[in-house]
Coordinates of C-alpha atoms in Angstrom, one line a residue:
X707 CA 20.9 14.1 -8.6
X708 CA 18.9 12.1 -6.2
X709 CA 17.2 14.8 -2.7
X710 CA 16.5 12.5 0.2
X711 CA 14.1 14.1 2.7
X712 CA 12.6 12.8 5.6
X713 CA 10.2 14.6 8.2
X714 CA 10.4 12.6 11.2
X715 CA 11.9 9.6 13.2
X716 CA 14.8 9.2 10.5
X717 CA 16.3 6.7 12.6
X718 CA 12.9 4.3 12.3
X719 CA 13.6 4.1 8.8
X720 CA 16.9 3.2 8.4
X721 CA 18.1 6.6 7.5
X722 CA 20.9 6.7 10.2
X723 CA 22.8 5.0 7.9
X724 CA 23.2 7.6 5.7
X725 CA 23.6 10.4 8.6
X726 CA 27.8 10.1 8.8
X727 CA 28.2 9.4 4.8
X728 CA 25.7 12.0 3.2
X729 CA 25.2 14.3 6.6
X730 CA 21.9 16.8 7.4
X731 CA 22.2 19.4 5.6
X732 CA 22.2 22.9 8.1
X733 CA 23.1 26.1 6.2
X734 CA 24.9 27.2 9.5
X735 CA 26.7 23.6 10.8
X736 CA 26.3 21.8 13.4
X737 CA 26.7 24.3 16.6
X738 CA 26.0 21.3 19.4
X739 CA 27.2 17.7 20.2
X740 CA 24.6 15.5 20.0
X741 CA 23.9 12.4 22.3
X742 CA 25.0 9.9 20.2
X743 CA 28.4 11.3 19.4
X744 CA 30.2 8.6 20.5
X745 CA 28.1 6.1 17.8
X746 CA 29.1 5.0 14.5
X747 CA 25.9 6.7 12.7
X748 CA 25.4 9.4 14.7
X749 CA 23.7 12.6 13.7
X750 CA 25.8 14.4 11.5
X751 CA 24.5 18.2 10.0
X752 CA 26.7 19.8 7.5
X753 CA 26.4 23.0 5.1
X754 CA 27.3 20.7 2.4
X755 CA 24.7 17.9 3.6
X756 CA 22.4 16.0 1.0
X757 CA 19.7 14.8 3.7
X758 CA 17.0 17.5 4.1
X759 CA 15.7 17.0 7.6
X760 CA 12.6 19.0 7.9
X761 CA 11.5 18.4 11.1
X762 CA 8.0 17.6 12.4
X763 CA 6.0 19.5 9.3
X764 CA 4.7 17.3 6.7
X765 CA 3.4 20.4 5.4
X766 CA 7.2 22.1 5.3
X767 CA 8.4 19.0 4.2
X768 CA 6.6 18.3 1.1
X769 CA 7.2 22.8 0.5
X770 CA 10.8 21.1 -0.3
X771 CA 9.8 18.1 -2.2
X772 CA 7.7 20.1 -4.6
X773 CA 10.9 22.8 -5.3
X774 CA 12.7 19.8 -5.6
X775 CA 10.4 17.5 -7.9
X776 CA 10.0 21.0 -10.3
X777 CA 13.6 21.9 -10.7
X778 CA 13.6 20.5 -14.1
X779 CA 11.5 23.0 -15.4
X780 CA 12.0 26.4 -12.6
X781 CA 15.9 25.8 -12.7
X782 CA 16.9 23.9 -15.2
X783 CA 18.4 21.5 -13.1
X784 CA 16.8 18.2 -12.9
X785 CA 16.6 16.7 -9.3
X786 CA 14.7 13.5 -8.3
X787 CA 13.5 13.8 -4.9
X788 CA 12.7 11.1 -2.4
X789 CA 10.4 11.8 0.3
X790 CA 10.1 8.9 3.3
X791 CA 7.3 10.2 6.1
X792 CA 5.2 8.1 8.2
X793 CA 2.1 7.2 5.4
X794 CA -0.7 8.2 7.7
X795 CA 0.8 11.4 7.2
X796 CA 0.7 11.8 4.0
X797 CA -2.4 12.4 1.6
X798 CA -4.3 12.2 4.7
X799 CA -2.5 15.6 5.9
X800 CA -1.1 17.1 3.1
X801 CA -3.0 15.7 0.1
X802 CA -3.9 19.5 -1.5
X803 CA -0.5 20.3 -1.8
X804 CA 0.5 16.9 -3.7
X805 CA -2.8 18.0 -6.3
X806 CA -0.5 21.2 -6.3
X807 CA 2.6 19.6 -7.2
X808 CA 0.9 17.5 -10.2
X809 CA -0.6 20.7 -11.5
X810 CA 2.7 22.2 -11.5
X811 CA 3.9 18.9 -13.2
X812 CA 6.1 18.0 -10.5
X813 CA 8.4 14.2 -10.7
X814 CA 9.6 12.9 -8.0
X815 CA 8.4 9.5 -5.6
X816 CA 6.7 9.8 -2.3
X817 CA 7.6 6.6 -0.1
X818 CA 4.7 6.0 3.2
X819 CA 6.6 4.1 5.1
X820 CA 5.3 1.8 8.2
X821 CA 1.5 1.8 6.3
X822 CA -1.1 -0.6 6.8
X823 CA -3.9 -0.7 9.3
X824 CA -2.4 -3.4 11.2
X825 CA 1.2 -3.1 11.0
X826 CA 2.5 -0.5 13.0
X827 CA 0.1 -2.1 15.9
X828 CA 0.4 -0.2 19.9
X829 CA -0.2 3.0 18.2
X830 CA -4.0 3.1 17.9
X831 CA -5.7 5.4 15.6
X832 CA -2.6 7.5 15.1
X833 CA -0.7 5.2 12.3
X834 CA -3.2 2.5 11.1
X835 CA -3.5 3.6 7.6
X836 CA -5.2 1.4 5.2
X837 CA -6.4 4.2 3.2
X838 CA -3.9 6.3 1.4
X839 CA -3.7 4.6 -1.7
X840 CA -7.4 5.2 -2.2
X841 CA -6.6 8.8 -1.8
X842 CA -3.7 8.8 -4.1
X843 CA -6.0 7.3 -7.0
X844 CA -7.8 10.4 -7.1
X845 CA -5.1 12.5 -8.2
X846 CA -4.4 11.4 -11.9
X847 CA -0.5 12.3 -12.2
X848 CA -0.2 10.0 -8.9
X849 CA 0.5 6.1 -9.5
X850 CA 0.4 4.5 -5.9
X851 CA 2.1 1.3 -5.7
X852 CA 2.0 -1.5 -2.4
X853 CA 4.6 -3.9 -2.6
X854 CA 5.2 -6.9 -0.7
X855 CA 8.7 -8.1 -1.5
X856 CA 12.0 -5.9 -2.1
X857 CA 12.5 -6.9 -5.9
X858 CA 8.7 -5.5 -6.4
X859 CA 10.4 -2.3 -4.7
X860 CA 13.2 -2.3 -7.4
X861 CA 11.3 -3.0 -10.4
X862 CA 9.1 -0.2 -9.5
X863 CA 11.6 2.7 -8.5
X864 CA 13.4 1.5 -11.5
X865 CA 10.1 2.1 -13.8
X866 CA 9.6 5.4 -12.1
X867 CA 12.9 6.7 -12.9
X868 CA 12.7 5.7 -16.3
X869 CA 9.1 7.4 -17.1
X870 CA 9.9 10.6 -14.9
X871 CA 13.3 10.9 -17.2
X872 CA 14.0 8.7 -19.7
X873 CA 10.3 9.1 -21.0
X874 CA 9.9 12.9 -20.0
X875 CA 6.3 12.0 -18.4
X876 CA 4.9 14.2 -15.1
X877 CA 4.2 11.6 -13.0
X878 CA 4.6 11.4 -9.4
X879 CA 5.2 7.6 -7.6
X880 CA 3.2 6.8 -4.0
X881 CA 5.5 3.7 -2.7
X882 CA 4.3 1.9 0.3
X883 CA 6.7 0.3 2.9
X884 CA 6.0 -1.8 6.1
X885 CA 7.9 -2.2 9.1
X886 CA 7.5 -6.5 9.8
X887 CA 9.9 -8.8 9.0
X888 CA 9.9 -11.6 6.2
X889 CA 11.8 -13.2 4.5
X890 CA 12.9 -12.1 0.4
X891 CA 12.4 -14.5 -2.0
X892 CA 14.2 -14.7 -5.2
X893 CA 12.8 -12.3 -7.8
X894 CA 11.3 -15.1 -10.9
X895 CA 12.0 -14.3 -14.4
X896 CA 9.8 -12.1 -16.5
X897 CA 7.7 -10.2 -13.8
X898 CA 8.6 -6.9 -14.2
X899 CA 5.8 -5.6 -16.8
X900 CA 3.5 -7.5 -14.5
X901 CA 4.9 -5.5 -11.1
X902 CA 4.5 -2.1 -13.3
X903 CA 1.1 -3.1 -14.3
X904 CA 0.2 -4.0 -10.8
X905 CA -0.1 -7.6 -10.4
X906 CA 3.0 -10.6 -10.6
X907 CA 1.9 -14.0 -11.4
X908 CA 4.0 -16.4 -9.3
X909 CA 1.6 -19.2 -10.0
X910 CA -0.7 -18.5 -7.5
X911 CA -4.5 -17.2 -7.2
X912 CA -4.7 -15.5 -3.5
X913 CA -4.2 -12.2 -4.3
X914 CA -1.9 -10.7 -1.3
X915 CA 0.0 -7.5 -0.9
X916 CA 2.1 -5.6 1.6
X917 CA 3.0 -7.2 4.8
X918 CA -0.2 -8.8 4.4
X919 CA 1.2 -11.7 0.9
X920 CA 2.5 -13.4 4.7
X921 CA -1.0 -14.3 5.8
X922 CA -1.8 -15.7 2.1
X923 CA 1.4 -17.4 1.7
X924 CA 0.8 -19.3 5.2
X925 CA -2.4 -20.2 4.1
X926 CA -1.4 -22.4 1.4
X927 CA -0.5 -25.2 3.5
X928 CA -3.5 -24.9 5.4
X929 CA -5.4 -25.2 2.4
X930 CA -3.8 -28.2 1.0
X931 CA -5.2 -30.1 4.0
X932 CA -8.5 -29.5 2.6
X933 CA -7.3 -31.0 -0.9
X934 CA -6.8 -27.6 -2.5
X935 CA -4.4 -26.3 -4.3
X936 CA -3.1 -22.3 -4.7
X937 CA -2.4 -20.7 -7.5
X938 CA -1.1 -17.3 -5.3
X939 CA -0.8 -13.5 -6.8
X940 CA 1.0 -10.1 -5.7
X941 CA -0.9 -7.2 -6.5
X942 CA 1.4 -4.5 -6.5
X943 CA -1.2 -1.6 -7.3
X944 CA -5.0 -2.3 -7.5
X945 CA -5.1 1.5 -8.3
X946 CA -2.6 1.1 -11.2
X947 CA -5.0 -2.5 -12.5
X948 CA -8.5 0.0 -12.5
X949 CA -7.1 2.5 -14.5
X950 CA -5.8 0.2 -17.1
X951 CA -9.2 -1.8 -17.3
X952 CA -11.2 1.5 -17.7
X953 CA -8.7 1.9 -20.4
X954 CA -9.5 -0.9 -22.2
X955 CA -13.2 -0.4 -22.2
X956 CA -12.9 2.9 -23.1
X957 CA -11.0 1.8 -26.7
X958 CA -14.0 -0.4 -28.2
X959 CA -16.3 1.9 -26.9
X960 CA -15.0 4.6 -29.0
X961 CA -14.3 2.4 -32.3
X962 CA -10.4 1.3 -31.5
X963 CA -9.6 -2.2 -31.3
X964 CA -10.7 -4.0 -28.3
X965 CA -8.2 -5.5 -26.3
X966 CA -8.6 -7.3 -22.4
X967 CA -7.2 -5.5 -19.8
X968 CA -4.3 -6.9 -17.5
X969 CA -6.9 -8.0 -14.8
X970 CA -8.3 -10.0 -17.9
X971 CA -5.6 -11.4 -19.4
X972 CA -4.2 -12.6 -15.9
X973 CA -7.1 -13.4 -14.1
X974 CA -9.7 -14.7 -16.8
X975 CA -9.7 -18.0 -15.2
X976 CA -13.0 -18.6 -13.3
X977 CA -12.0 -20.1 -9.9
X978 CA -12.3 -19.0 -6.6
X979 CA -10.4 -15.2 -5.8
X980 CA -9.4 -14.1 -2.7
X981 CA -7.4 -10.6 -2.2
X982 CA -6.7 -9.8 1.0
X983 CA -4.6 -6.7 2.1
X984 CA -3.5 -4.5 5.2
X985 CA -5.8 -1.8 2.7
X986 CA -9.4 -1.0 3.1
X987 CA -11.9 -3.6 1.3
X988 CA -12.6 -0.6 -1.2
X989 CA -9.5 -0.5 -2.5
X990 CA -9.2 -4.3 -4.1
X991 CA -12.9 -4.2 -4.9
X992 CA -11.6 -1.2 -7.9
X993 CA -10.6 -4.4 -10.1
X994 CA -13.8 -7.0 -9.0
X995 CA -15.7 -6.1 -12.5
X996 CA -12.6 -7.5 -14.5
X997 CA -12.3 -11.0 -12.6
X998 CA -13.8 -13.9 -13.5
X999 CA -15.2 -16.3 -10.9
X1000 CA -16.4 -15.5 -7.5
X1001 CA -14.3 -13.0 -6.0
X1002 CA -14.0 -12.3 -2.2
X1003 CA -11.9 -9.2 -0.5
X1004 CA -10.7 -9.4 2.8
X1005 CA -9.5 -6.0 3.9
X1006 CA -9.2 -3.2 7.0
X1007 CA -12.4 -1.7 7.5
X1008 CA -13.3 0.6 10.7
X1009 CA -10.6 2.0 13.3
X1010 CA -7.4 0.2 14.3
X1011 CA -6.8 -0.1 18.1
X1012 CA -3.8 -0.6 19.7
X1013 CA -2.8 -4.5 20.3
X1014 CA -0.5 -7.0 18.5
X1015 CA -0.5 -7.5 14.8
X1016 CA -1.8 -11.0 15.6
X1017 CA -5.0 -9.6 17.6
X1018 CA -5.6 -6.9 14.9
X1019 CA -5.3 -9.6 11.9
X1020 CA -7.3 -11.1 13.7
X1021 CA -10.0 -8.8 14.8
X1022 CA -9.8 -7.1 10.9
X1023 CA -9.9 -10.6 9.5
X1024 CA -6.6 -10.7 7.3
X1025 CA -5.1 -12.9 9.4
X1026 CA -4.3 -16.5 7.4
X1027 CA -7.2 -18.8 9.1
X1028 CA -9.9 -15.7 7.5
X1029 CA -8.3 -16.5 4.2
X1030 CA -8.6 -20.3 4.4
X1031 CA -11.8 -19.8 5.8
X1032 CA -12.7 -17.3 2.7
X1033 CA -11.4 -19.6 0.1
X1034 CA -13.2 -22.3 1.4
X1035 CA -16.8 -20.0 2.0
X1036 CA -16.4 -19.7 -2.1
X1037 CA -15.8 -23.1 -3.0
X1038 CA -18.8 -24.1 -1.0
X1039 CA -21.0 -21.1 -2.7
X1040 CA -19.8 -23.1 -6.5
X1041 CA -20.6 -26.5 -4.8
X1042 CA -17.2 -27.7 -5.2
X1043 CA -17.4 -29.1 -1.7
X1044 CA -20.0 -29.3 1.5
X1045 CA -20.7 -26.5 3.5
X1046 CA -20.2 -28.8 6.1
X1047 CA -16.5 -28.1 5.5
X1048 CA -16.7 -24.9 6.0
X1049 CA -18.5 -24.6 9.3
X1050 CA -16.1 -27.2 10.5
X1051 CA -13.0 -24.8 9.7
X1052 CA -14.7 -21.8 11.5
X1053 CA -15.1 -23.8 14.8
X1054 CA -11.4 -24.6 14.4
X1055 CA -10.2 -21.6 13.3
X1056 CA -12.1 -19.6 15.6
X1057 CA -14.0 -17.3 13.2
X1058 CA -17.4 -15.6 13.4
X1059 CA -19.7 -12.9 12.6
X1060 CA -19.6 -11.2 15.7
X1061 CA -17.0 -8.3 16.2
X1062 CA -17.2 -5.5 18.5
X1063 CA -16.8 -1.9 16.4
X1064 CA -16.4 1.3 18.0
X1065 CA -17.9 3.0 15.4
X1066 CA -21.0 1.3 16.0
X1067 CA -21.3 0.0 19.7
X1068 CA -24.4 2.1 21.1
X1069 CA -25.3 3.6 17.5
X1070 CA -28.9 1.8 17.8
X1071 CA -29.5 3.6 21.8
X1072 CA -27.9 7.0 20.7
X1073 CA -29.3 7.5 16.9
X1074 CA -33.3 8.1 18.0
X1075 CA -35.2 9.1 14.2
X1076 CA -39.0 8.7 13.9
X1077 CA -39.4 5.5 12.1
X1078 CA -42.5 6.5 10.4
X1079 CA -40.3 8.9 8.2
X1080 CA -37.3 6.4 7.7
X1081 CA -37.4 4.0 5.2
X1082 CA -35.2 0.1 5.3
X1083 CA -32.4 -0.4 2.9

C-alpha cells in the first residue's frame, strides 16, 4: 500500500490530479465548497481519502511519514510512504527527525521537489537549495539521489522499492525533482546498475545532473567549434559514488580483495572532467580522489537572489558558456591547446573573475582584527 503525503502547494506539484480520484483524506468530510468546485481536479477531502494533506508543518508532516515508513514493524502492516515537500524544507528544517526515523528503521522515499539553487529563481533565499543532499549523506540509512531525466526517476524508485521490500533493508530514499522544462530522452540499454550506483554513461565526459545536464548538454556544440569532442555523464548521486569508493578502499586495506570503485571503473580515463550541478561545489568534489585526470566542479556556492534562471546560471557560473569555458581552462592547464584560446572564449562568452557576493561585500571595512595577532593563510 503506497501513503502519498504532501505539506504544501499540492497543486505546484502536480498532485491535483490525484485530488478527484484518490481524494484528501478528512476523518470528518468535507463540510465546505471549495473555490474550484466547478473544475475538473478540484479539491476533493474524503473519510476514505488516500492523500494526507498536512498542511503548512514539515514537522507534522514527516510525524505521519515516520508512522507510516514503520508500520511494517509497529503494525504489522507494511506501508510505503511518499512524501513530496518543497526540498529547502526538508533536512534543512526537519533533519533530527529523519535521523529519528532511521534509528527507528523506518522505509519509505522522501521526494524535494522544485530543488536547486537556481531553479526555482524569483524566490530569493527562501527556495534556493543546493545543499540538501550534502545533508542527507550524513545520515547513513539515507541514500539521496539527483536525477536529471524521468527514466533515472524510474530506475531509482524501482531500486528503492525493491531494497525497502524485496530485500528487507532499512533504508530511506532522498529523491530530487526540479520544476524547468526539458525534453525526455529515450532511456539507452543497460544503465540501470549505473543510475543505482550513481552515475549513467551515455558516452559522454561532462558530468551534469538535475536541471543543470541542460547547460552541459548545450555545451557540446559549443565545444565542437573548438575541435572537441564530449564524452557526457549523469551523475545521479555523488553521495551514493563516495560511499562506494570508501568501500572499496576499505576492502584491501583490511586484507579482502581489492577491487576499483564505480568512480574508477567509469571514470579511469585521464581527460579533462567537468561536473557541474544546481548543488553546492562540495557536493561533486566527494568523488574528485577517484577520477583520473584534471577534474574541475562548477557548482552553487553563496546565497541565491531572486532573478531569472538565466542571470542566476549565470552569476553561479553553471550556465553552458562557464562549462565550455571550464573545459577549455583544463585543456589549456594539460597543454592540449593555447591559452590563447581560452582568453578568447571568456571575452566572447562574457566570463570573469569578478562577482559581487553578499556574503562578502564590506567584510574587509566591517571585520577590524589587529593584524599583529592574525596570521595569512
Amino acid at each position: 500500500r503506497v501513503t502519498l503525503m504532501v505539506t504544501d502547494e499540492s497543486r505546484t506539484f502536480g498532485i491535483d490530479a490525484f485530488f478527484p480520484i484518490f481524494k484528501i483524506h478528512a476523518p470528518f468530510g468535507q463540510n465546505y465548497t471549495p473555490v474550484d468546485a466547478d473544475q475538473v481536479m478540484k479539491y476533493a477531502e474524503a473519510p476514505n481519502g488516500q492523500i494526507l494533506q498536512e498542511g503548512i508543518s514539515e514537522g507534522g508532516a514527516i510525524m505521519t511519514w515516520i508512522a507510516s515508513a514503520t508500520s511494517y514493524s509497529s503494525q504489522h502492516a507494511p506501508t510505503l510512504p511518499f512524501l513530496i515537500y518543497y526540498s529547502m524544507f526538508g533536512f534543512q528544517r526537519v533533519g533530527d527527525s529523519i535521523w529519528q526515523a532511521a534509528d527507528a528503521r523506518a522505509r519509505g522515499f522522501l521526494i524535494g521537489a522544485t530543488y536547486g539553487r537556481t531553479t526555482l529563481n524569483g524566490e530569493g533565499l527562501q527556495h534556493q537549495d543546493g545543499h540538501s543532499l550534502l545533508i542527507a549523506l550524513t545520515c547513513p540509512a539515507v541514500k539521496g539521489y539527483d536525477p536529471a531525466f524521468g527514466y533515472e526517476m524510474a530506475a531509482i524508485i524501482e531500486n528503492g522499492v525493491k531494497e525497502m521490500w524485496g530485500e528487507d533493508k532499512d533504508v530511506i530514499y532522498y529523491v530530487t525533482a526540479y520544476n524547468e522544462n526539458m525534453a525526455m530522452p529515450e532511456k539507452p540499454e543497460g544503465v540501470d546498475e549505473g543510475i543505482v550506483k550513481g552515475s549513467a554513461d551515455n558516452k559522454v565526459r561532462l558530468i551534469g545532473s538535475g536541471a543543470i545536464m541542460k547547460q552541459a548538454m548545450d555545451a557540446i556544440d559549443i565545444l565542437a567549434e573548438y575541435g572537441v569532442g564530449v564524452e557526457l555523464w549523469s551523475a545521479t548521486s555523488y553521495g551514493e559514488l563516495q560511499r562506494d569508493a570508501v568501500a572499496a578502499q576499505r576492502e584491501p586495506r583490511l586484507g579482502a580483495e581489492a577491487k576499483p570503485s564505480w568512480v574508477e571503473q567509469c571514470l579511469s580515463e585521464d581527460v579533462v572532467t567537468v561536473a557541474v550541478s544546481d548543488n553546492m561545489t562540495a557536493y561533486p568534489m566527494l568523488i574528485a580522489p577517484y577520477v583520473t585526470g584534471e577534474y574541475i566542479v562548477l557548482g552553487a556556492d553563496g546565497f541565491g537572489r531572486s532573478d531569472t534562471r538565466e542571470a542566476l546560471r549565470r552569476f553561479f557560473e553553471v550556465d553552458k558558456e562557464h562549462v565550455v569555458v571550464a573545459a577549455l581552462h583544463g585543456l589549456a592547464k594539460q597543454g592540449k591547446i593555447s591559452v590563447d584560446v581560452v582568453n578568447q572564449a571568456r571575452e566572447k562568452f562574457g566570463v570573469s573573475a569578478e562577482r559581487k557576493d553578499i556574503c562578502m561585500e564590506g567584510s574587509a571595512d566591517t571585520l577590524k582584527t589587529d593584524n599583529s595577532k592574525v596570521q595569512e593563510l
